[in-house]
Each structure stands twice: as structure tokens, then as C-alpha cells.
Tab-separated table of C-alpha atoms in Angstrom:
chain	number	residue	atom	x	y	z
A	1	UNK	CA	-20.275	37.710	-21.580
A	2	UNK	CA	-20.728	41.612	-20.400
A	3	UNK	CA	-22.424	39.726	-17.495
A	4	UNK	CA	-19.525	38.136	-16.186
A	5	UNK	CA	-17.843	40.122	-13.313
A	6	UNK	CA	-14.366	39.641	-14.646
A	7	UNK	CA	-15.551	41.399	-17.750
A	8	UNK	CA	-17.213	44.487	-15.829
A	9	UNK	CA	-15.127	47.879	-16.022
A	10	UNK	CA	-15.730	48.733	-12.041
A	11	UNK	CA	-14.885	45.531	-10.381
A	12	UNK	CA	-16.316	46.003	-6.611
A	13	UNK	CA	-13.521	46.221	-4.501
A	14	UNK	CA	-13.205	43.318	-1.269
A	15	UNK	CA	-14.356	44.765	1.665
A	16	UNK	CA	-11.162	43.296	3.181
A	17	UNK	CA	-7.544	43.767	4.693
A	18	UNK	CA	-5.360	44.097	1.260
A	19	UNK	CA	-2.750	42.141	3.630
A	20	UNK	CA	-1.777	39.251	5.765
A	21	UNK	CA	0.867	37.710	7.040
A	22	UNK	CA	1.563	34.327	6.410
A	23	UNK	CA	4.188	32.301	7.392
A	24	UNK	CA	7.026	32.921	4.892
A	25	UNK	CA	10.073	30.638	3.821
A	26	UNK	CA	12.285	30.157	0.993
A	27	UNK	CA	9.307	29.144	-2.186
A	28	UNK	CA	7.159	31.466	-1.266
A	29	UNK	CA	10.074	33.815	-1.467
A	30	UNK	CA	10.760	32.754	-4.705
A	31	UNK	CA	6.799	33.504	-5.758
A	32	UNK	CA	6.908	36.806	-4.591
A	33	UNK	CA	10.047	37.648	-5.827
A	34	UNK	CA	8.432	36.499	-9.421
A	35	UNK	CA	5.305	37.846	-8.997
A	36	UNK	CA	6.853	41.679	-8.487
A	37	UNK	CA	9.280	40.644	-11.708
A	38	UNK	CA	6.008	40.324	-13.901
A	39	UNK	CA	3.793	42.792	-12.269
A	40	UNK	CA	6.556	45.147	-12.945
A	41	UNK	CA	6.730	43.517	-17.184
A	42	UNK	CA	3.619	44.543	-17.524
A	43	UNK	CA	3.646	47.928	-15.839
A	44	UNK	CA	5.992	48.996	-18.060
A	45	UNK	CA	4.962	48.040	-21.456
A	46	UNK	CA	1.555	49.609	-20.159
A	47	UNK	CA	3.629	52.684	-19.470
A	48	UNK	CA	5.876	52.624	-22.272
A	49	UNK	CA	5.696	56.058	-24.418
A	50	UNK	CA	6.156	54.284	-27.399
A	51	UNK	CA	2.632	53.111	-26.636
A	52	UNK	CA	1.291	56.757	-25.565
A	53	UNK	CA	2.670	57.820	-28.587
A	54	UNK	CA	1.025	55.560	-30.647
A	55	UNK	CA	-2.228	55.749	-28.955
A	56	UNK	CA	-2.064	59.850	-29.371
A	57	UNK	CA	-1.409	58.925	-33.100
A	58	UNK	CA	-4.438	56.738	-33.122
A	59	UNK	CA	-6.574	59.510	-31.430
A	60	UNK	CA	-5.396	62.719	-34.078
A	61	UNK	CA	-6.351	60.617	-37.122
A	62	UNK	CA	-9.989	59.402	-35.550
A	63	UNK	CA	-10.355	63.420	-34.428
A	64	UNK	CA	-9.459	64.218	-38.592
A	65	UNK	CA	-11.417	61.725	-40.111
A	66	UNK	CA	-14.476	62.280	-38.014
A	67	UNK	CA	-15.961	64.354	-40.663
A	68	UNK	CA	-14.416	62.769	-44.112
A	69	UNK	CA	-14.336	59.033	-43.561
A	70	UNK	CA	-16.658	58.300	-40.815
A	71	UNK	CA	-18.868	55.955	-42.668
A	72	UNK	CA	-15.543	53.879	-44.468
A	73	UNK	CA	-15.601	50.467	-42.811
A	74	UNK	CA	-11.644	51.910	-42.271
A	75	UNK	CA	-12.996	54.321	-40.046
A	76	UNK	CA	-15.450	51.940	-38.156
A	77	UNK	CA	-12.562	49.085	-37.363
A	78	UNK	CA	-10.601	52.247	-36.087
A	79	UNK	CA	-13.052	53.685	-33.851
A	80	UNK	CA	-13.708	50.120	-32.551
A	81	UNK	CA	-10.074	50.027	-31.590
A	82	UNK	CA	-10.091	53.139	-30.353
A	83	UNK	CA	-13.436	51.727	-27.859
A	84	UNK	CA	-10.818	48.927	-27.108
A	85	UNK	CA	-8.392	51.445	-25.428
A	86	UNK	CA	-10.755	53.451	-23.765
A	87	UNK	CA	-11.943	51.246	-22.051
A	88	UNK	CA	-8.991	49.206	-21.055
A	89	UNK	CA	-8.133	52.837	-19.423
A	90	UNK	CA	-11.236	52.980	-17.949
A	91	UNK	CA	-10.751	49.381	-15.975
A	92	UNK	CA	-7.559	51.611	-14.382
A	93	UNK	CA	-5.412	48.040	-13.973
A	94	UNK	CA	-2.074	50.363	-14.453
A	95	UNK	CA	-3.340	51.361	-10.429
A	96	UNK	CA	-4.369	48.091	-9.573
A	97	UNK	CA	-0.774	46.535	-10.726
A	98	UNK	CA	0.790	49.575	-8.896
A	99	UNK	CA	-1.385	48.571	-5.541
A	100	UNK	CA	0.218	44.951	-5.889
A	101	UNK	CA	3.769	45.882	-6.111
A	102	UNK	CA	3.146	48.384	-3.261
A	103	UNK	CA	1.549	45.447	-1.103
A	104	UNK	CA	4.331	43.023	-2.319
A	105	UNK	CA	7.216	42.982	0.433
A	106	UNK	CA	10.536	44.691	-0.684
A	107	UNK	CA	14.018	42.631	-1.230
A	108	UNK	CA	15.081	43.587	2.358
A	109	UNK	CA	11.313	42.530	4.242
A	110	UNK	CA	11.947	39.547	2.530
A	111	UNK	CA	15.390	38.677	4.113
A	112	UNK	CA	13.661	39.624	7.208
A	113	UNK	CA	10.576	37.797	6.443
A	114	UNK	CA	12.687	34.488	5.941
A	115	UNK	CA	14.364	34.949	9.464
A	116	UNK	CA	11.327	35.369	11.074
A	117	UNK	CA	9.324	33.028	9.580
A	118	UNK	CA	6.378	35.305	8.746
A	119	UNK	CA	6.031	38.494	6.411
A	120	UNK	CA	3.142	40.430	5.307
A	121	UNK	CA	1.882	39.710	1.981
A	122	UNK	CA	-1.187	40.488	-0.416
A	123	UNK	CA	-4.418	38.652	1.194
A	124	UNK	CA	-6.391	36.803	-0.510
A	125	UNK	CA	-9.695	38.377	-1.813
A	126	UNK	CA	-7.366	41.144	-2.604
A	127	UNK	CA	-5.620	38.337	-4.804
A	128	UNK	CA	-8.443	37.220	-5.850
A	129	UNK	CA	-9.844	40.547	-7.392
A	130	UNK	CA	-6.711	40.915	-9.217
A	131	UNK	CA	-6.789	37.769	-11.420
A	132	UNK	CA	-10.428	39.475	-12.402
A	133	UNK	CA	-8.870	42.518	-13.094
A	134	UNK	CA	-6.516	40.752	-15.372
A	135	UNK	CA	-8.700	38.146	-16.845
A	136	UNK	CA	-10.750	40.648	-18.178
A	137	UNK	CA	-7.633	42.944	-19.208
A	138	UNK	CA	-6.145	39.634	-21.186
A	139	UNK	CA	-9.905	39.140	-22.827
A	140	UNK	CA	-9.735	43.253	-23.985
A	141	UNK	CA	-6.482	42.434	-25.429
A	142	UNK	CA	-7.419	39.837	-27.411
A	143	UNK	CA	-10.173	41.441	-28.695
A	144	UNK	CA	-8.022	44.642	-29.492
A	145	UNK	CA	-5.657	42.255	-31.389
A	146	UNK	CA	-8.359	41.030	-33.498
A	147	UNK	CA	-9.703	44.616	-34.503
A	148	UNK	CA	-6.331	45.800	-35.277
A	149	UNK	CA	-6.139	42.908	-37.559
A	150	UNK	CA	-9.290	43.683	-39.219
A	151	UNK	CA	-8.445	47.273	-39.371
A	152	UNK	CA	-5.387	46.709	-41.006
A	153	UNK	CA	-6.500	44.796	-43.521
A	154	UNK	CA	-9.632	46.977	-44.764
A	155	UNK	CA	-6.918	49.834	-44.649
A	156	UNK	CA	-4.489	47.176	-46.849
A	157	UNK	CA	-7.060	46.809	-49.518
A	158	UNK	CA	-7.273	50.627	-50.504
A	159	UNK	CA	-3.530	50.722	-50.605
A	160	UNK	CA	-4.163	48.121	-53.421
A	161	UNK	CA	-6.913	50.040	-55.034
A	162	UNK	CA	-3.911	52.926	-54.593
A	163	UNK	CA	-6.332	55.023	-53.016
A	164	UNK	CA	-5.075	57.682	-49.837
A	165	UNK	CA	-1.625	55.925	-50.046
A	166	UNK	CA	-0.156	58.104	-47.620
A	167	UNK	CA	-2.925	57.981	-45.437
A	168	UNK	CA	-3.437	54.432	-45.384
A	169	UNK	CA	0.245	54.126	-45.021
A	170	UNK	CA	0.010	55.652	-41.659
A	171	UNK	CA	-2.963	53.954	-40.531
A	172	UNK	CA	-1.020	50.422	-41.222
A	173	UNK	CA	2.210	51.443	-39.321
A	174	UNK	CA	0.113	52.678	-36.644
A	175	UNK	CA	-2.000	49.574	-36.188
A	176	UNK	CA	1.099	47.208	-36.623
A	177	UNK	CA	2.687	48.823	-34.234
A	178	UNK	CA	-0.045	49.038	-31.713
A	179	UNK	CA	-0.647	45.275	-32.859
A	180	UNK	CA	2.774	44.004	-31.495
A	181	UNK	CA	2.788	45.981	-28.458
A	182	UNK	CA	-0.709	44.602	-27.437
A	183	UNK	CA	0.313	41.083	-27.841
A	184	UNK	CA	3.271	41.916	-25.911
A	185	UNK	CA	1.118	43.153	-23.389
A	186	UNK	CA	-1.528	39.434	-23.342
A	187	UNK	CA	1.823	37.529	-23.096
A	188	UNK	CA	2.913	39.105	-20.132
A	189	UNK	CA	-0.483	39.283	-18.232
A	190	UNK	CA	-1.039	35.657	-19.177
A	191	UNK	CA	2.316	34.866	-17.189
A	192	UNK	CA	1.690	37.226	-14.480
A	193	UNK	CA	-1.865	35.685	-13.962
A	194	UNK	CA	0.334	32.267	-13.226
A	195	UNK	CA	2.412	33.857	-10.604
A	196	UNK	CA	-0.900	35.656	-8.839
A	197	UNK	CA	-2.447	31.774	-9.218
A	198	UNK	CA	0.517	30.429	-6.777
A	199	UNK	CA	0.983	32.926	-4.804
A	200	UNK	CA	-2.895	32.931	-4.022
A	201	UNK	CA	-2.509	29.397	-3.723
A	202	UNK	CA	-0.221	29.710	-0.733
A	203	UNK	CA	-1.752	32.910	0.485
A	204	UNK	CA	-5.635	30.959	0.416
A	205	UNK	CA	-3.961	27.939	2.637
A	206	UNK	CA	-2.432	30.025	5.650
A	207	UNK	CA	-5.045	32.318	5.533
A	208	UNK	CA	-8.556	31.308	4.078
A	209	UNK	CA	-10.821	34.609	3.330
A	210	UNK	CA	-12.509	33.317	-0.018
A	211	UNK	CA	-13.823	36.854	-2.010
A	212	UNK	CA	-15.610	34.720	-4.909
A	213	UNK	CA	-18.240	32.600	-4.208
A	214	UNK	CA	-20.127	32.123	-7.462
A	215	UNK	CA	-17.230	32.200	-9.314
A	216	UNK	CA	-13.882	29.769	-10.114
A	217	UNK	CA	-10.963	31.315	-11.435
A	218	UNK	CA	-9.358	29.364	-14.454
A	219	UNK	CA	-6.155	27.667	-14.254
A	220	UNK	CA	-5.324	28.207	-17.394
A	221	UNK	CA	-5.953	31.590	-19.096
A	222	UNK	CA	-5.241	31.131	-21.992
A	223	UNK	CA	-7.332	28.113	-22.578
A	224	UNK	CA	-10.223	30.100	-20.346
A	225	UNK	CA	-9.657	33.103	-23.229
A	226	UNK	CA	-9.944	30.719	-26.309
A	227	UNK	CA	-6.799	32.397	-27.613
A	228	UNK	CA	-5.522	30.968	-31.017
A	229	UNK	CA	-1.938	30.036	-31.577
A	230	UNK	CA	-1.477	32.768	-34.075
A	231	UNK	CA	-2.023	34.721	-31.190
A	232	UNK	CA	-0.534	33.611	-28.292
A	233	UNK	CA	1.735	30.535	-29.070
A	234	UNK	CA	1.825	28.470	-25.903
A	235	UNK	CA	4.663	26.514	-26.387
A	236	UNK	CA	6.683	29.693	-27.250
A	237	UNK	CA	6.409	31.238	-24.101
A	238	UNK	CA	9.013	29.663	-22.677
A	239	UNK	CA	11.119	30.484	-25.385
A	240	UNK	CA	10.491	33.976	-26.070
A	241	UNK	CA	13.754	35.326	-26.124
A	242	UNK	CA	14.747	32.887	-28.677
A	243	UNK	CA	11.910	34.124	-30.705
A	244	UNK	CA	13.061	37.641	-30.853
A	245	UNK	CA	16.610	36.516	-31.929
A	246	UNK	CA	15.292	34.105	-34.358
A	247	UNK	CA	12.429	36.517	-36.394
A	248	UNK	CA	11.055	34.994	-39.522
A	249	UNK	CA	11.938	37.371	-42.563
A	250	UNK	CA	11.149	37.221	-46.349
A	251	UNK	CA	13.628	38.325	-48.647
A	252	UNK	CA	12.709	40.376	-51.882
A	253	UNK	CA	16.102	41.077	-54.431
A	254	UNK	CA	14.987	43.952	-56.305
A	255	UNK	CA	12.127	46.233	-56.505
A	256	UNK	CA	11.158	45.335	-60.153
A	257	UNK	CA	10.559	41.690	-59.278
A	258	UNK	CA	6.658	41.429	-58.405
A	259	UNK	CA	6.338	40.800	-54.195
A	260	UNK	CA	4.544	37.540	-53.498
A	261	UNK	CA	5.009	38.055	-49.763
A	262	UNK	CA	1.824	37.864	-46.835
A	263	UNK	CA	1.888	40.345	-45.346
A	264	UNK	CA	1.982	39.897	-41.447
A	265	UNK	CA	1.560	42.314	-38.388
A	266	UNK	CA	4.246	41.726	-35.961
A	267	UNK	CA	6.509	39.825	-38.418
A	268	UNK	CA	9.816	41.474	-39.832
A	269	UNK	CA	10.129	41.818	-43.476
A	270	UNK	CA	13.725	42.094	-44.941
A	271	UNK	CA	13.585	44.707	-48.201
A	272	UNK	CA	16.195	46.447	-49.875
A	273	UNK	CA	17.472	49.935	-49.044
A	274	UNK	CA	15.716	51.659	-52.044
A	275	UNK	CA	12.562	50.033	-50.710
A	276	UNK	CA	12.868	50.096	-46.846
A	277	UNK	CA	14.060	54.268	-47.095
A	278	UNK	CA	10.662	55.701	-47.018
A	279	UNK	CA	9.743	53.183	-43.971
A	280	UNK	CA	12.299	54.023	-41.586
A	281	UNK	CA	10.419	56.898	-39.182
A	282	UNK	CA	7.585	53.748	-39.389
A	283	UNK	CA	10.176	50.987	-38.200
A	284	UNK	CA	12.348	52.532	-36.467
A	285	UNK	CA	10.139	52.535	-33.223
A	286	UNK	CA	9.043	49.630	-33.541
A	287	UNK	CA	12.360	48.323	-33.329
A	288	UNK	CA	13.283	50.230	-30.260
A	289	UNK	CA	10.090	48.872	-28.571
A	290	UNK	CA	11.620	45.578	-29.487
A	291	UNK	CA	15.249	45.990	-28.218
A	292	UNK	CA	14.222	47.943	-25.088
A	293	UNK	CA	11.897	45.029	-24.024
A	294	UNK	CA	14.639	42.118	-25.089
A	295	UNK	CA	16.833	44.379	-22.542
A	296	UNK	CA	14.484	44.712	-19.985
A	297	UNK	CA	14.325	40.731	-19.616
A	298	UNK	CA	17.887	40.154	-19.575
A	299	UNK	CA	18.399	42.826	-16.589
A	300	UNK	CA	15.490	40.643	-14.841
């Protein structure tokens, strides 16, 4: 798989016009105009400083348990998320997402572009190196999903041996955190690889420059990813609003009673104020992740 050039960190660059112009009417209008919508999703949960917060978080405790911990199996499924994000920075698709919405036309060169027929618009090898970019972003974020997951639960097990509660503690709310702001990230570049997918489409028949040769780009991501539906839940992307209106809780009555819950990252659990106190500098940004993405989609 590291041999596959959507997987590569440096993808080579077209040695092509980033631009074209194409004849332009009403749908392909509409594609651009959804295209820049998700390009700009994904820019900002990538930018987000909920996320840079987190990720500083993440980087403090591997810098103070270097020494301590380093040969815990905690410490290991950290540092391999840690590898996750470094190198998702490295792959710099935060300036490759910027390029797009630069090359994308504006609201007014649109107008224009529809009265004269024609309009410049991203060509298509650069098009075509993008959906690498992406398909190898979407296959880092799955894999970042799983060893947050894996993390989480080795850190979950010495909370039950009630060993370095606090510390543990941390490490959990950090990783569910990260956790739902990852898969936030996969669902939006799965949908914004759909809207690159037409708008190539239309781009590749007014102007053919074919960049990949050797190489077919899925038509399906998330089928081409193998993601699981505990992951990425197909049928609820269409419906993902009503998801985060409709969040699956479990209810416990008092703090006495023993807590036969699963315990789930991304899922809301309801507890009881004596119990949910100590939790609130942990929940409280994830929640305002939440309701500042929710908001985001209704002004789109």
C-alpha cells in the first residue's frame, strides 16, 4: 500500500495549467458552487482551534511521558497517533484545499461566466491530483480513527485497574475528542471527493488533459477505503443533521447503582450532575465543536 501514489506524502505535482476554461452554464454552476461549499467544510474543521488545541494537548503529554511510560502499550498507541498527525501535516492538503478554492471562480465570475458561456475553472490533472491528495488524506483518517480507538481503550483498562486515574482521564478526553473531530473530518472529505468526481467529470469532457495513466480513481471512496459502518455510516450521510439532533444517550439514575453502559467515543452519555461535575472542562469543548459545526451547515 505505501507504493500506491495516492498514499505517498509528496504527490508530484502536474506539470500543467492549474486552469481552463470550459464552457460554463447553469449545472456546472451548481458543481462549482458545491464544490467551494465542501472544500471550504473541510478547511475549516482542519483549521478549527479546537483541533490545534487538542493536538498541542496530545503533543505535551507524549513530550512528559517520553521518559516514564514509553514502553506502556498506552504510550505506543499514542505515539502511533501522534505519527498519524504528523504526517497528515506533512501531506500539506490544508494548501492544496486552499489552491482549489483560489482556482474555483468567485460568486460574481460565475454570473459572468453564465452570460458568457465560458469561465475559467480548475483543469483537469490539477483535478485529478487532488482526489489523490484526498484519497490518501481519507485513508490517514481512517487509520487515525482506528488508533485512537485502540488507544483509548488500553488507556480505559488502567482506569479499571484504578491506576493514574487522572492521567488516564486526560488521555481518554483527549482521544475522544480528537476521535470525533477526525471522523468529522473523513465525512466531509468523502463528500468533497464526490463533488471533485463531477466537476472533473465535466472539466475531463471539454477539455481532455488525462494526468493518471496507470491509475483509475474510485467512484466510490468509501467502498475504495474499506471503511466500516461504525465508521462512516453511508446511509447517514444524507442525514447528518438529523443525527446530531437525534444523539443516542444512556441514562444512569444515581451514582450508587453499578453502570452497565459501553462505553463509546463520539457517543453522548447522559449522567447526573454529581457525576457529570468533574467532566465539564472535558465536555464542554467537545460540545462547542459540535454546535459550531451544526451552525456552520445551516449558514451553508
Amino acid at each position: 500500500m505505501a507504493g500506491e501514489v495516492w498514499n505517498r506524502v509528496n504527490i508530484p505535482f502536474p506539470s500543467a495549467v492549474s486552469s481552463v476554461r470550459v464552457h460554463f452554464g447553469s449545472s456546472t454552476d451548481e458543481i462549482v458552487k458545491n464544490l467551494w461549499t465542501e472544500n471550504e467544510k473541510v478547511l475549516q474543521l482542519m483549521r478549527s482551534e479546537i483541533l490545534q488545541t487538542e493536538v498541542r494537548v496530545l503533543y505535551e503529554l507524549m513530550y512528559n511521558l517520553n521518559n516514564s511510560t514509553r514502553g506502556s502499550k498506552t504510550f505506543k498507541a499514542l505515539k502511533q497517533v501522534e505519527q498519524c498527525i504528523n504526517r497528515l501535516k506533512n501531506m500539506k492538503l490544508n494548501v492544496a484545499l486552499q489552491e482549489l478554492a483560489e482556482l474555483c471562480p468567485s460568486k460574481t465570475q460565475r454570473v459572468l461566466g453564465i452570460k458568457a458561456q465560458e469561465c475559467d475553472v480548475p483543469s483537469q490533472p490539477f483535478l485529478e491530483w487532488l482526489c489523490l491528495k484526498v484519497l490518501g488524506a481519507a485513508q490517514l483518517m481512517s487509520c487515525t480513527l482506528n488508533r485512537c480507538s485502540r488507544a483509548f481503550l488500553l488507556s480505559k483498562q488502567h482506569m479499571k485497574l484504578e491506576e493514574f486515574l487522572v492521567l488516564n482521564m486526560v488521555i481518554t478526553s483527549m482521544l475522544s475528542r480528537l476521535w470525533v473531530i477526525f471522523r468529522g473530518i473523513l465525512v466531509s472529505l468523502c463528500t468533497l471527493y464526490q463533488q471533485i468526481l463531477m466537476l472533473l467529470s465535466e472539466v475531463a469532457k471539454a477539455q481532455p488533459m488525462p494526468y493518471l495513466t496507470d491509475f483509475s480513481l474510485p467512484a466510490d471512496l468509501t467502498q475504495f477505503l474499506g471503511l466500516s459502518d461504525a465508521i462512516l455510516p453511508s446511509k447517514q450521510l444524507t442525514d447528518i443533521k438529523k443525527q446530531k439532533k437525534k444523539r443516542p444517550t444512556v441514562k444512569v439514575q444515581n451514582s450508587r447503582q453499578k453502570m452497565n453502559f459501553k462505553e463509546d467515543l463520539g457517543v453522548a452519555i447522559e449522567r447526573g450532575a454529581d457525576l457529570d461535575a468533574h467532566l465539564k472542562p472535558f465536555l464542554k469543548p467537545l460540545r462547542d465543536f459540535t454546535q459550531s459545526t451544526s451552525s456552520t451547515q445551516k449558514n451553508d
